[in-house]
Amino acid sequence: MKYNFDEVVNRVNTDSLKWDGIEERLGVKEKGLLPMWVADMDFKTPQPIRDAIHKKIEHGILGYAGGYDQYYQAIVRWMKKKHQWDIQKEWIVFGGNVVSTLSRIIRTFTNPGDKIMIQSPVFATFFYVIQDNGRQVVNNPLKFNGETYEMDFDDLEKKLDEEVKLMILCSPHNPVGRVWNQEELIRLGELCIKNNTIIVSDEIHAEIVFSGNKHTSFATISETFSENSIICTSPHKAFNMAGLEISNTIIPNNQLRESFKRVLACDGINKPNLLGIAALQAAYTECEEWLNQMVGYCEENYQFLCKYLKENIPEVQAIKMEGTYLVWLNFNGLNLDNHILAEGLIKDGKLLLSQGHSFGEGGDGFVRMNIACPKATLQEALYRLNRTLIPTKGS
């Protein structure tokens, strides 16, 4: 079946954070904005997922969830088929969204004042969830080689010591679009194991990988790596169902898993979202072809964007993209400071993108654009971008 990703769906006045929550979340009051910031898609959620939710609702009783055998089986089969990872259902710990999971992981395995490592520029919430829990951020900035990003292992080795209790790995990486290869993950993992640092791998974008690249789940590399890892997963990004707040943390190490489950129990977390259960099962059992076509469509969008920039705005560079649907754009060729860039895009372009400086060190002069949208929407965004930058290019 051929899916129609060209359909433009009006999301205004649908309680959408991306379209309706701009002023509430960002304080931006500008009208007529085209929002390409929040990491959800402007494609309809796959029909089997919507059908599964309708079936639950039509049953008429939305009570407490229970009896999770099919739920666990769907996750186990998906991890085996999609990621060549044989997991046991006992390793799966469900939760709300990945951010709340990260907060609980931090409270489980660290104490106030402990150090946690990240690699900027990275999903801004990593900074907040560490600092808001009273822990210290240790940054191992990624190196930009002019085309893509690499891990700085020399800097990592200098900063990684036994005081760094956790390392939060973004894999695939948001926003720089890297899909880390096995060699990179092995080198990273060996350093962490040497220093007794637990790897927390946020793999929420694992299914969105462009042709020629392969996602490797950190825990699949070796038994030693598996025992020293906590893998955060969710169907949110791959199947456009973030509003259902369903995620699963896979923890092979029994001691780590039991410690984490005690913190969940203290927070009153003992069952998943009823509608989320139905949605996940449908996603992992009936929607793989939809996923494959969606990823292909986003890759075509990326190629279209690169061609447009080269022909019309060569001063703006699209960073080489291996995965996710979030393009990292380099505006440094225009020599604009962050405030002028952001204000120009919003005031003149009526275009809302995620500002690069919010992703930490290495983000100045960059913006993140969400291209999981119909091509017509992307074309309009690029037209607005070009129109906004014409005075700048001519000065």
Short mmCIF file of C-alpha atoms in Angstrom, two decimals:
data_model
loop_
_atom_site.label_atom_id
_atom_site.label_comp_id
_atom_site.label_asym_id
_atom_site.label_seq_id
_atom_site.Cartn_x
_atom_site.Cartn_y
_atom_site.Cartn_z
CA MET A 1 0.00 0.00 0.00
CA LYS A 2 1.23 3.46 -0.90
CA TYR A 3 0.73 5.98 1.90
CA ASN A 4 -0.04 9.64 1.24
CA PHE A 5 2.41 11.84 3.13
CA ASP A 6 1.58 14.81 0.90
CA GLU A 7 -1.75 15.35 2.68
CA VAL A 8 -1.79 18.63 4.58
CA VAL A 9 -3.67 18.26 7.86
CA ASN A 10 -4.86 21.39 9.65
CA ARG A 11 -3.65 21.11 13.27
CA VAL A 12 -4.71 24.56 14.44
CA ASN A 13 -7.11 24.48 17.42
CA THR A 14 -6.46 20.78 18.07
CA ASP A 15 -4.62 21.28 21.39
CA SER A 16 -1.33 20.80 19.54
CA LEU A 17 1.78 22.02 21.36
CA LYS A 18 3.49 22.55 18.03
CA TRP A 19 0.73 24.71 16.53
CA ASP A 20 -1.38 25.98 19.45
CA GLY A 21 1.06 26.07 22.38
CA ILE A 22 3.66 28.47 21.02
CA GLU A 23 2.88 31.44 23.23
CA GLU A 24 2.31 29.25 26.28
CA ARG A 25 5.61 27.38 25.88
CA LEU A 26 7.89 29.96 24.26
CA GLY A 27 6.24 33.29 25.03
CA VAL A 28 6.16 34.07 21.30
CA LYS A 29 3.05 36.09 20.39
CA GLU A 30 3.70 36.53 16.67
CA LYS A 31 0.72 35.52 14.53
CA GLY A 32 0.81 33.50 11.33
CA LEU A 33 3.86 31.45 12.24
CA LEU A 34 4.74 28.26 10.41
CA PRO A 35 5.92 26.00 13.27
CA MET A 36 8.72 23.54 12.52
CA TRP A 37 10.16 23.26 16.00
CA VAL A 38 8.62 20.53 18.21
CA ALA A 39 9.69 16.99 17.29
CA ASP A 40 6.37 15.54 16.23
CA MET A 41 5.18 14.95 12.68
CA ASP A 42 2.56 16.70 10.60
CA PHE A 43 1.58 13.32 9.14
CA LYS A 44 -1.48 11.45 10.38
CA THR A 45 -0.69 8.74 12.89
CA PRO A 46 -0.91 5.34 11.09
CA GLN A 47 -4.44 4.01 10.64
CA PRO A 48 -3.92 0.73 12.56
CA ILE A 49 -2.91 2.73 15.63
CA ARG A 50 -5.99 4.93 15.37
CA ASP A 51 -8.16 1.86 14.81
CA ALA A 52 -6.73 0.18 17.91
CA ILE A 53 -7.53 3.24 20.01
CA HIS A 54 -11.05 3.46 18.55
CA LYS A 55 -11.63 -0.19 19.42
CA LYS A 56 -10.68 0.45 23.04
CA ILE A 57 -12.94 3.48 23.22
CA GLU A 58 -15.85 1.70 21.53
CA HIS A 59 -15.62 -1.04 24.13
CA GLY A 60 -16.90 1.64 26.46
CA ILE A 61 -14.80 1.19 29.60
CA LEU A 62 -11.51 3.01 30.07
CA GLY A 63 -10.45 1.38 33.33
CA TYR A 64 -7.07 0.50 34.79
CA ALA A 65 -4.70 -1.35 32.48
CA GLY A 66 -3.60 -4.90 33.27
CA GLY A 67 -2.56 -8.16 31.61
CA TYR A 68 0.42 -7.12 29.55
CA ASP A 69 1.46 -10.34 27.78
CA GLN A 70 0.66 -9.11 24.25
CA TYR A 71 2.25 -5.77 25.05
CA TYR A 72 5.52 -7.39 26.12
CA GLN A 73 5.45 -9.79 23.18
CA ALA A 74 5.07 -6.90 20.73
CA ILE A 75 8.13 -5.13 22.19
CA VAL A 76 10.24 -8.30 22.27
CA ARG A 77 9.39 -9.15 18.65
CA TRP A 78 10.01 -5.59 17.48
CA MET A 79 13.43 -5.35 19.11
CA LYS A 80 14.43 -8.67 17.59
CA LYS A 81 13.18 -7.88 14.08
CA LYS A 82 14.10 -4.20 13.85
CA HIS A 83 17.25 -4.02 15.96
CA GLN A 84 18.51 -7.64 16.14
CA TRP A 85 18.30 -7.52 19.92
CA ASP A 86 17.04 -10.53 21.87
CA ILE A 87 15.50 -9.13 25.02
CA GLN A 88 13.55 -10.77 27.81
CA LYS A 89 10.19 -9.37 28.82
CA GLU A 90 11.45 -9.10 32.41
CA TRP A 91 13.92 -6.45 31.27
CA ILE A 92 11.11 -4.09 30.20
CA VAL A 93 10.04 -1.37 32.61
CA PHE A 94 7.24 0.87 31.37
CA GLY A 95 6.82 4.54 32.15
CA GLY A 96 5.40 7.82 30.86
CA ASN A 97 7.62 9.82 28.52
CA VAL A 98 11.38 9.46 28.16
CA VAL A 99 12.09 12.78 29.90
CA SER A 100 10.33 11.70 33.09
CA THR A 101 12.16 8.38 32.81
CA LEU A 102 15.51 10.19 32.63
CA SER A 103 14.63 12.16 35.74
CA ARG A 104 13.88 8.95 37.65
CA ILE A 105 17.05 7.30 36.38
CA ILE A 106 19.05 10.26 37.67
CA ARG A 107 17.40 10.03 41.09
CA THR A 108 17.95 6.27 41.22
CA PHE A 109 21.63 6.07 40.33
CA THR A 110 23.10 9.38 41.47
CA ASN A 111 23.09 11.64 44.51
CA PRO A 112 22.77 15.45 44.61
CA GLY A 113 26.03 16.99 43.45
CA ASP A 114 27.08 13.97 41.36
CA LYS A 115 28.29 14.45 37.80
CA ILE A 116 26.46 13.37 34.66
CA MET A 117 27.98 13.59 31.19
CA ILE A 118 26.28 14.71 27.97
CA GLN A 119 27.49 15.62 24.46
CA SER A 120 26.38 19.03 23.17
CA PRO A 121 24.86 20.38 21.07
CA VAL A 122 22.12 18.09 22.33
CA PHE A 123 18.42 17.96 23.21
CA ALA A 124 18.12 20.87 25.64
CA THR A 125 16.06 18.95 28.19
CA PHE A 126 19.14 16.86 29.04
CA PHE A 127 20.63 19.96 30.67
CA TYR A 128 17.46 20.81 32.57
CA VAL A 129 16.71 17.33 33.86
CA ILE A 130 20.24 17.05 35.28
CA GLN A 131 20.39 20.52 36.83
CA ASP A 132 16.82 20.50 38.15
CA ASN A 133 17.66 17.31 40.05
CA GLY A 134 20.65 19.02 41.69
CA ARG A 135 23.33 17.20 39.71
CA GLN A 136 26.27 18.62 37.76
CA VAL A 137 26.51 18.64 33.97
CA VAL A 138 29.83 17.51 32.52
CA ASN A 139 29.91 18.37 28.83
CA ASN A 140 31.88 16.44 26.22
CA PRO A 141 31.13 18.62 23.18
CA LEU A 142 30.91 16.97 19.79
CA LYS A 143 33.44 18.05 17.16
CA PHE A 144 32.14 19.60 13.94
CA ASN A 145 34.41 18.70 11.02
CA GLY A 146 32.75 21.04 8.53
CA GLU A 147 30.33 18.42 7.22
CA THR A 148 29.20 16.31 10.15
CA TYR A 149 29.90 15.64 13.83
CA GLU A 150 32.26 13.28 15.64
CA MET A 151 32.78 12.33 19.26
CA ASP A 152 35.80 13.98 20.88
CA PHE A 153 37.35 10.95 22.58
CA ASP A 154 40.41 12.84 23.84
CA ASP A 155 38.19 15.29 25.70
CA LEU A 156 35.96 12.44 26.85
CA GLU A 157 38.88 10.55 28.37
CA LYS A 158 40.08 13.66 30.20
CA LYS A 159 36.69 14.42 31.74
CA LEU A 160 35.41 10.91 32.37
CA ASP A 161 36.33 9.74 35.85
CA GLU A 162 34.65 7.82 38.66
CA GLU A 163 32.84 10.98 39.78
CA VAL A 164 30.82 10.85 36.55
CA LYS A 165 28.10 8.40 37.56
CA LEU A 166 26.03 8.44 34.36
CA MET A 167 26.49 9.31 30.73
CA ILE A 168 23.37 10.18 28.74
CA LEU A 169 23.94 9.16 25.14
CA CYS A 170 21.64 10.49 22.42
CA SER A 171 21.52 7.72 19.81
CA PRO A 172 20.60 8.62 17.07
CA HIS A 173 21.61 12.14 17.97
CA ASN A 174 19.18 15.04 18.26
CA PRO A 175 19.86 17.60 16.77
CA VAL A 176 23.00 16.82 14.71
CA GLY A 177 21.49 13.77 12.98
CA ARG A 178 24.34 11.32 13.59
CA VAL A 179 23.67 7.58 13.73
CA TRP A 180 26.63 6.39 15.80
CA ASN A 181 28.47 3.44 14.32
CA GLN A 182 29.55 0.38 16.29
CA GLU A 183 33.21 1.41 16.42
CA GLU A 184 32.30 4.74 18.04
CA LEU A 185 29.98 3.07 20.53
CA ILE A 186 32.61 0.48 21.50
CA ARG A 187 35.19 3.14 22.18
CA LEU A 188 32.70 5.16 24.22
CA GLY A 189 31.48 2.12 26.14
CA GLU A 190 34.95 0.88 27.05
CA LEU A 191 35.82 4.26 28.56
CA CYS A 192 32.58 4.32 30.56
CA ILE A 193 33.07 0.78 31.87
CA LYS A 194 36.66 1.59 32.85
CA ASN A 195 35.35 4.44 35.01
CA ASN A 196 32.23 2.67 36.37
CA THR A 197 29.95 5.08 34.49
CA ILE A 198 26.52 3.75 33.55
CA ILE A 199 25.44 4.46 29.97
CA VAL A 200 21.87 5.74 29.63
CA SER A 201 21.10 5.55 25.92
CA ASP A 202 18.15 7.60 24.67
CA GLU A 203 17.18 5.65 21.54
CA ILE A 204 13.81 7.25 20.90
CA HIS A 205 14.79 8.02 17.27
CA ALA A 206 16.17 4.52 16.64
CA GLU A 207 13.70 3.64 13.89
CA ILE A 208 14.29 6.79 11.85
CA VAL A 209 17.52 6.00 10.03
CA PHE A 210 18.33 7.02 6.44
CA SER A 211 19.60 4.66 3.76
CA GLY A 212 23.23 3.60 4.09
CA ASN A 213 23.16 3.86 7.89
CA LYS A 214 22.32 1.38 10.64
CA HIS A 215 21.31 2.03 14.21
CA THR A 216 23.16 -0.11 16.75
CA SER A 217 21.56 -0.31 20.16
CA PHE A 218 24.31 0.15 22.74
CA ALA A 219 23.25 -2.92 24.72
CA THR A 220 23.65 -5.26 21.72
CA ILE A 221 27.41 -4.81 21.42
CA SER A 222 28.45 -7.21 24.19
CA GLU A 223 27.25 -8.79 27.41
CA THR A 224 29.45 -6.37 29.35
CA PHE A 225 27.90 -3.38 27.59
CA SER A 226 24.43 -4.81 28.13
CA GLU A 227 25.01 -5.11 31.88
CA ASN A 228 26.22 -1.50 32.07
CA SER A 229 23.39 0.10 30.11
CA ILE A 230 19.89 1.47 30.45
CA ILE A 231 18.11 1.81 27.09
CA CYS A 232 15.24 4.28 26.73
CA THR A 233 12.79 3.40 23.97
CA SER A 234 9.42 4.59 22.72
CA PRO A 235 7.23 4.44 19.60
CA HIS A 236 6.57 8.19 19.99
CA LYS A 237 8.83 9.52 17.25
CA ALA A 238 8.59 6.68 14.74
CA PHE A 239 4.79 6.52 14.67
CA ASN A 240 3.77 10.09 15.64
CA MET A 241 2.06 9.23 18.91
CA ALA A 242 3.95 11.35 21.45
CA GLY A 243 0.73 12.62 22.99
CA LEU A 244 0.01 9.13 24.37
CA GLU A 245 3.03 9.29 26.70
CA ILE A 246 4.08 5.64 26.44
CA SER A 247 7.70 4.51 26.73
CA ASN A 248 9.72 1.51 27.82
CA THR A 249 13.04 1.36 29.58
CA ILE A 250 15.00 -1.81 28.88
CA ILE A 251 17.41 -2.75 31.67
CA PRO A 252 19.16 -6.15 31.31
CA ASN A 253 21.05 -5.81 34.60
CA ASN A 254 18.79 -7.19 37.34
CA GLN A 255 20.31 -5.10 40.13
CA LEU A 256 19.97 -1.85 38.15
CA ARG A 257 16.45 -2.77 37.09
CA GLU A 258 15.21 -3.53 40.61
CA SER A 259 16.70 -0.28 41.92
CA PHE A 260 14.91 1.66 39.19
CA LYS A 261 11.60 -0.10 39.80
CA ARG A 262 11.73 0.90 43.48
CA VAL A 263 11.91 4.57 42.50
CA LEU A 264 9.00 4.07 40.09
CA ALA A 265 6.99 2.52 42.90
CA CYS A 266 7.74 5.51 45.14
CA ASP A 267 6.39 7.77 42.40
CA GLY A 268 3.23 5.66 42.12
CA ILE A 269 4.10 4.31 38.67
CA ASN A 270 2.80 0.74 38.35
CA LYS A 271 0.91 0.53 35.06
CA PRO A 272 1.13 1.92 31.53
CA ASN A 273 -1.34 4.12 29.68
CA LEU A 274 -4.36 2.02 28.59
CA LEU A 275 -4.66 3.63 25.14
CA GLY A 276 -0.89 3.69 24.82
CA ILE A 277 -0.79 -0.09 25.22
CA ALA A 278 -3.17 -0.57 22.30
CA ALA A 279 -1.28 1.99 20.21
CA LEU A 280 2.13 0.44 20.84
CA GLN A 281 0.93 -3.06 19.99
CA ALA A 282 -0.56 -1.83 16.71
CA ALA A 283 2.56 0.19 15.88
CA TYR A 284 4.97 -2.68 16.45
CA THR A 285 2.85 -5.35 14.74
CA GLU A 286 1.04 -3.57 11.88
CA CYS A 287 2.87 -0.37 10.93
CA GLU A 288 6.35 -1.30 9.75
CA GLU A 289 5.61 -0.57 6.08
CA TRP A 290 4.14 2.82 7.01
CA LEU A 291 7.34 3.52 8.95
CA ASN A 292 9.57 2.54 6.03
CA GLN A 293 7.69 4.81 3.65
CA MET A 294 7.66 7.68 6.15
CA VAL A 295 11.43 7.49 6.61
CA GLY A 296 11.87 7.42 2.84
CA TYR A 297 9.64 10.46 2.48
CA CYS A 298 11.62 12.40 5.11
CA GLU A 299 14.85 11.47 3.37
CA GLU A 300 13.42 12.86 0.12
CA ASN A 301 12.47 16.03 2.01
CA TYR A 302 16.04 16.31 3.26
CA GLN A 303 17.44 15.92 -0.26
CA PHE A 304 14.98 18.52 -1.55
CA LEU A 305 16.03 20.92 1.21
CA CYS A 306 19.74 20.44 0.45
CA LYS A 307 19.17 21.12 -3.25
CA TYR A 308 17.08 24.21 -2.51
CA LEU A 309 19.69 25.65 -0.16
CA LYS A 310 22.52 25.02 -2.61
CA GLU A 311 20.65 26.75 -5.42
CA ASN A 312 19.03 29.60 -3.48
CA ILE A 313 20.68 30.12 -0.08
CA PRO A 314 24.23 28.70 -0.31
CA GLU A 315 25.21 30.65 2.80
CA VAL A 316 23.07 28.23 4.86
CA GLN A 317 24.46 24.72 5.25
CA ALA A 318 22.39 21.62 5.97
CA ILE A 319 24.53 19.33 8.13
CA LYS A 320 24.89 15.81 6.75
CA MET A 321 21.94 13.86 8.10
CA GLU A 322 21.97 10.13 8.88
CA GLY A 323 18.84 9.80 10.96
CA THR A 324 15.92 11.48 12.78
CA TYR A 325 13.68 13.96 10.96
CA LEU A 326 15.37 17.00 12.48
CA VAL A 327 17.74 18.92 10.21
CA TRP A 328 20.60 20.88 11.79
CA LEU A 329 21.14 24.06 9.76
CA ASN A 330 24.32 26.14 9.94
CA PHE A 331 23.66 29.88 9.54
CA ASN A 332 27.16 30.98 10.58
CA GLY A 333 27.98 31.92 6.98
CA LEU A 334 25.66 34.92 7.44
CA ASN A 335 27.50 36.22 10.54
CA LEU A 336 24.30 36.92 12.49
CA ASP A 337 24.13 36.78 16.25
CA ASN A 338 21.59 34.43 17.83
CA HIS A 339 19.09 37.15 18.75
CA ILE A 340 19.04 38.76 15.30
CA LEU A 341 18.73 35.35 13.64
CA ALA A 342 15.83 34.26 15.85
CA GLU A 343 14.01 37.59 15.60
CA GLY A 344 14.44 37.72 11.82
CA LEU A 345 13.04 34.24 11.31
CA ILE A 346 10.04 34.95 13.54
CA LYS A 347 9.26 38.59 12.74
CA ASP A 348 10.11 38.69 9.05
CA GLY A 349 9.89 35.05 7.99
CA LYS A 350 6.94 34.00 10.17
CA LEU A 351 8.94 30.81 10.62
CA LEU A 352 9.40 29.11 13.99
CA LEU A 353 12.49 26.90 14.23
CA SER A 354 14.40 25.66 17.29
CA GLN A 355 17.30 27.99 18.04
CA GLY A 356 20.67 26.28 18.13
CA HIS A 357 22.06 28.04 21.19
CA SER A 358 19.40 26.29 23.31
CA PHE A 359 21.16 22.98 22.57
CA GLY A 360 24.26 24.08 24.46
CA GLU A 361 27.89 24.58 23.50
CA GLY A 362 28.38 24.36 19.75
CA GLY A 363 24.87 25.51 18.92
CA ASP A 364 25.49 29.21 18.25
CA GLY A 365 24.53 30.17 14.72
CA PHE A 366 22.57 26.97 14.10
CA VAL A 367 18.86 26.19 14.01
CA ARG A 368 16.95 22.90 14.00
CA MET A 369 14.18 22.33 11.47
CA ASN A 370 11.58 19.55 11.64
CA ILE A 371 11.06 18.14 8.12
CA ALA A 372 8.49 15.45 9.02
CA CYS A 373 5.83 17.33 7.10
CA PRO A 374 4.22 17.36 3.65
CA LYS A 375 6.55 18.60 0.93
CA ALA A 376 4.25 21.59 0.36
CA THR A 377 4.84 22.67 3.97
CA LEU A 378 8.60 22.32 3.57
CA GLN A 379 8.50 24.31 0.32
CA GLU A 380 6.61 27.11 2.05
CA ALA A 381 9.13 27.10 4.91
CA LEU A 382 12.07 27.35 2.50
CA TYR A 383 10.35 30.14 0.59
CA ARG A 384 9.86 32.06 3.84
CA LEU A 385 13.47 31.42 4.81
CA ASN A 386 14.78 32.69 1.48
CA ARG A 387 12.52 35.74 1.56
CA THR A 388 13.72 36.56 5.07
CA LEU A 389 17.40 36.27 4.24
CA ILE A 390 17.40 38.23 0.95
CA PRO A 391 18.23 41.58 2.69
CA THR A 392 20.93 39.89 4.74
CA LYS A 393 22.53 38.25 1.71
CA GLY A 394 22.52 41.53 -0.16
CA SER A 395 24.14 43.59 2.59
#
